[in-house]
CSV table of C-alpha atoms and ligand atoms in Angstrom, one decimal:
chain,number,residue,atom,x,y,z
Q,155,UNK,CA,-1.4,7.4,22.6
Q,156,UNK,CA,-2.4,3.7,22.0
Q,157,UNK,CA,-2.3,0.9,24.5
Q,158,UNK,CA,0.7,-0.8,23.0
Q,159,UNK,CA,2.7,2.4,23.1
Q,160,UNK,CA,1.8,2.8,26.7
Q,161,UNK,CA,2.7,-0.7,27.5
Q,162,UNK,CA,6.0,-0.3,25.9
Q,163,UNK,CA,6.6,2.7,28.0
Q,164,UNK,CA,5.7,0.6,31.1
Q,165,UNK,CA,8.4,-2.1,29.9
Q,166,UNK,CA,11.0,0.6,29.6
Q,167,UNK,CA,10.2,1.7,33.2
Q,168,UNK,CA,10.4,-1.9,34.5
Q,169,UNK,CA,14.1,-2.0,33.5
Q,170,UNK,CA,14.7,0.4,36.4
Q,171,UNK,CA,12.8,-1.7,38.9
Q,172,UNK,CA,14.9,-2.2,42.1
Q,173,UNK,CA,14.0,-5.7,43.3
Q,174,UNK,CA,16.8,-7.4,45.1
Q,175,UNK,CA,14.2,-9.3,47.3
Q,176,UNK,CA,11.4,-10.5,45.0
Q,177,UNK,CA,13.2,-10.2,41.5
Q,178,UNK,CA,9.8,-9.5,40.1
Q,179,UNK,CA,10.1,-6.2,38.1
Q,180,UNK,CA,7.0,-4.1,37.6
Q,181,UNK,CA,6.7,-1.1,35.3
Q,182,UNK,CA,3.8,1.3,35.0
Q,183,UNK,CA,2.9,4.1,32.7
Q,184,UNK,CA,0.1,6.5,33.4
Q,185,UNK,CA,-1.5,8.7,30.7
Q,186,UNK,CA,-3.1,12.0,31.8
Q,187,UNK,CA,-6.0,13.3,29.8
Q,188,UNK,CA,-3.8,16.1,28.3
Q,189,UNK,CA,-1.5,13.4,26.8
Q,190,UNK,CA,1.4,13.4,29.3
Q,191,UNK,CA,3.0,10.1,30.3
Q,192,UNK,CA,4.5,9.4,33.7
Q,193,UNK,CA,6.2,6.2,34.4
Q,194,UNK,CA,7.3,4.2,37.4
Q,195,UNK,CA,8.8,1.1,38.7
Q,196,UNK,CA,8.7,-0.9,42.0
Q,197,UNK,CA,11.4,0.0,44.5
Q,198,UNK,CA,11.9,-2.5,47.2
Q,199,UNK,CA,13.3,-1.9,50.7
Q,200,UNK,CA,15.2,-4.3,53.2
Q,201,UNK,CA,12.0,-3.4,55.4
Q,202,UNK,CA,9.8,-5.4,53.0
Q,203,UNK,CA,6.5,-3.5,53.9
Q,204,UNK,CA,7.6,-0.1,52.9
Q,205,UNK,CA,8.4,-1.2,49.4
Q,206,UNK,CA,6.8,0.9,46.7
Q,207,UNK,CA,4.8,-0.5,43.8
Q,208,UNK,CA,5.3,0.6,40.2
Q,209,UNK,CA,1.7,2.0,39.8
Q,210,UNK,CA,2.0,4.2,42.9
Q,211,UNK,CA,5.5,5.4,41.9
Q,212,UNK,CA,4.0,6.5,38.6
Q,213,UNK,CA,0.9,8.1,40.1
Q,214,UNK,CA,2.7,10.0,42.8
Q,215,UNK,CA,5.4,11.3,40.2
Q,216,UNK,CA,2.3,12.7,38.2
Q,217,UNK,CA,0.6,14.2,41.0
Q,218,UNK,CA,3.8,15.8,42.4
Q,219,UNK,CA,4.1,17.4,38.9
Q,220,UNK,CA,0.7,18.9,39.2
Q,221,UNK,CA,-1.2,16.3,37.0
Q,222,UNK,CA,-4.1,14.4,38.4
Q,223,UNK,CA,-6.5,13.8,35.5
Q,224,UNK,CA,-5.8,10.2,34.4
Q,225,UNK,CA,-7.1,8.4,31.5
Q,226,UNK,CA,-5.4,5.1,31.6
Q,227,UNK,CA,-2.5,3.2,33.1
Q,228,UNK,CA,-0.4,0.3,31.7
Q,229,UNK,CA,1.2,-2.2,33.9
Q,230,UNK,CA,3.6,-5.0,33.2
Q,231,UNK,CA,5.4,-7.4,35.6
Q,232,UNK,CA,7.8,-10.4,35.5
Q,233,UNK,CA,11.2,-11.7,36.1
Q,234,UNK,CA,14.0,-11.5,33.6
Q,235,UNK,CA,11.8,-9.6,30.9
Q,236,UNK,CA,9.3,-12.6,30.9
Q,237,UNK,CA,6.2,-10.5,31.4
Q,238,UNK,CA,3.4,-12.4,32.9
Q,239,UNK,CA,-0.2,-11.2,33.3
Q,240,UNK,CA,0.1,-8.9,36.4
Q,241,UNK,CA,-2.8,-6.9,37.9
Q,242,UNK,CA,-2.4,-3.9,40.3
Q,243,UNK,CA,-2.4,-5.0,44.0
Q,244,UNK,CA,-5.3,-3.9,46.2
Q,245,UNK,CA,-3.5,-0.9,47.6
Q,246,UNK,CA,-2.7,0.5,44.1
Q,247,UNK,CA,-6.3,-0.1,43.1
Q,248,UNK,CA,-7.5,2.1,45.9
Q,249,UNK,CA,-4.8,4.6,45.3
Q,250,UNK,CA,-5.7,5.0,41.6
Q,251,UNK,CA,-9.5,4.9,42.2
Q,252,UNK,CA,-9.1,7.9,44.4
Q,253,UNK,CA,-8.3,9.7,41.2
Q,254,UNK,CA,-10.6,8.1,38.6
Q,255,UNK,CA,-12.7,5.0,39.0
Q,256,UNK,CA,-13.2,5.0,35.2
Q,257,UNK,CA,-9.5,4.8,34.4
Q,258,UNK,CA,-8.6,2.1,32.0
Q,259,UNK,CA,-6.1,-0.4,33.3
Q,260,UNK,CA,-4.1,-2.1,30.5
Q,261,UNK,CA,-2.4,-5.2,31.7
Q,262,UNK,CA,0.3,-6.3,29.3
Q,263,UNK,CA,2.0,-9.7,29.2
Q,264,UNK,CA,3.9,-12.0,26.8
Q,265,UNK,CA,2.2,-14.9,25.3
Q,266,UNK,CA,4.5,-17.2,23.6
Q,267,UNK,CA,6.7,-14.2,23.0
Q,268,UNK,CA,4.0,-12.0,21.7
Q,269,UNK,CA,2.9,-8.9,23.3
Q,270,UNK,CA,-0.8,-9.2,24.5
Q,271,UNK,CA,-3.0,-7.1,26.8
Q,272,UNK,CA,-6.1,-7.3,28.9
Q,273,UNK,CA,-7.9,-4.1,29.5
Q,274,UNK,CA,-10.2,-3.6,32.4
Q,275,UNK,CA,-11.8,-0.4,33.9
Q,276,UNK,CA,-10.6,0.3,37.4
Q,277,UNK,CA,-14.1,0.0,38.9
Q,278,UNK,CA,-14.3,-3.5,37.6
Q,279,UNK,CA,-11.0,-4.3,39.4
Q,280,UNK,CA,-12.2,-2.5,42.6
Q,281,UNK,CA,-16.0,-2.7,42.8
Q,282,UNK,CA,-17.6,-0.9,45.9
Q,283,UNK,CA,-14.6,1.4,46.1
Q,284,UNK,CA,-14.1,3.2,49.4
Q,285,UNK,CA,-14.9,6.9,49.1
Q,286,UNK,CA,-14.6,9.4,51.9
N,152,LIG,N1,4.3,-4.9,42.8
N,152,LIG,C1,4.0,-3.8,42.1
N,152,LIG,O1,5.0,-3.1,41.9
N,152,LIG,N2,2.8,-3.6,41.7
N,152,LIG,C2,1.7,-4.4,42.0
N,152,LIG,O2,0.6,-4.0,41.7
N,152,LIG,C3,1.8,-5.7,42.5
N,152,LIG,C4,3.2,-5.9,43.1
N,152,LIG,C5,5.6,-5.2,43.2
N,152,LIG,C6,5.7,-5.2,44.7
N,152,LIG,C7,7.0,-5.9,44.9
N,152,LIG,O3,8.2,-5.2,44.7
N,152,LIG,C8,7.0,-7.0,43.8
N,152,LIG,O4,6.1,-6.5,42.9
N,152,LIG,C9,6.5,-8.4,44.3
N,152,LIG,O5,5.5,-8.3,45.0
């Protein structure tokens, strides 16, 4: 699956974001090495700190379905479908890195209405990753 297809899946997932507090909708789509895609959105809570990010939602869905070999993840975020350049938060970086530090992170955004993306490897986003 190419990066634009994966970004479009993340965009679809972002439509389910539950964001009554921030109104910042995030969607993620994670691709396994066997070609399966799991999507996620952020789900906020009145006790703000326990809100869930889109990336971890997608990852936890995959792991709970028995998949944990990840190749890449696409992330989009914005308000009212105005997707701005959004990078995974620190907690999500560590969570993803526990599975594959070489995972590609595809960050999609709109530039004057056109879909663009910046791609980085997770270990670039989280150097000196904590490992047990
Ligand atoms: N958010 C994500 O879903 N992923 C990130 O990596 C960054 C932040 C969510 C959390 C919260 O619901 C909203 O974006 C604003 O912080």
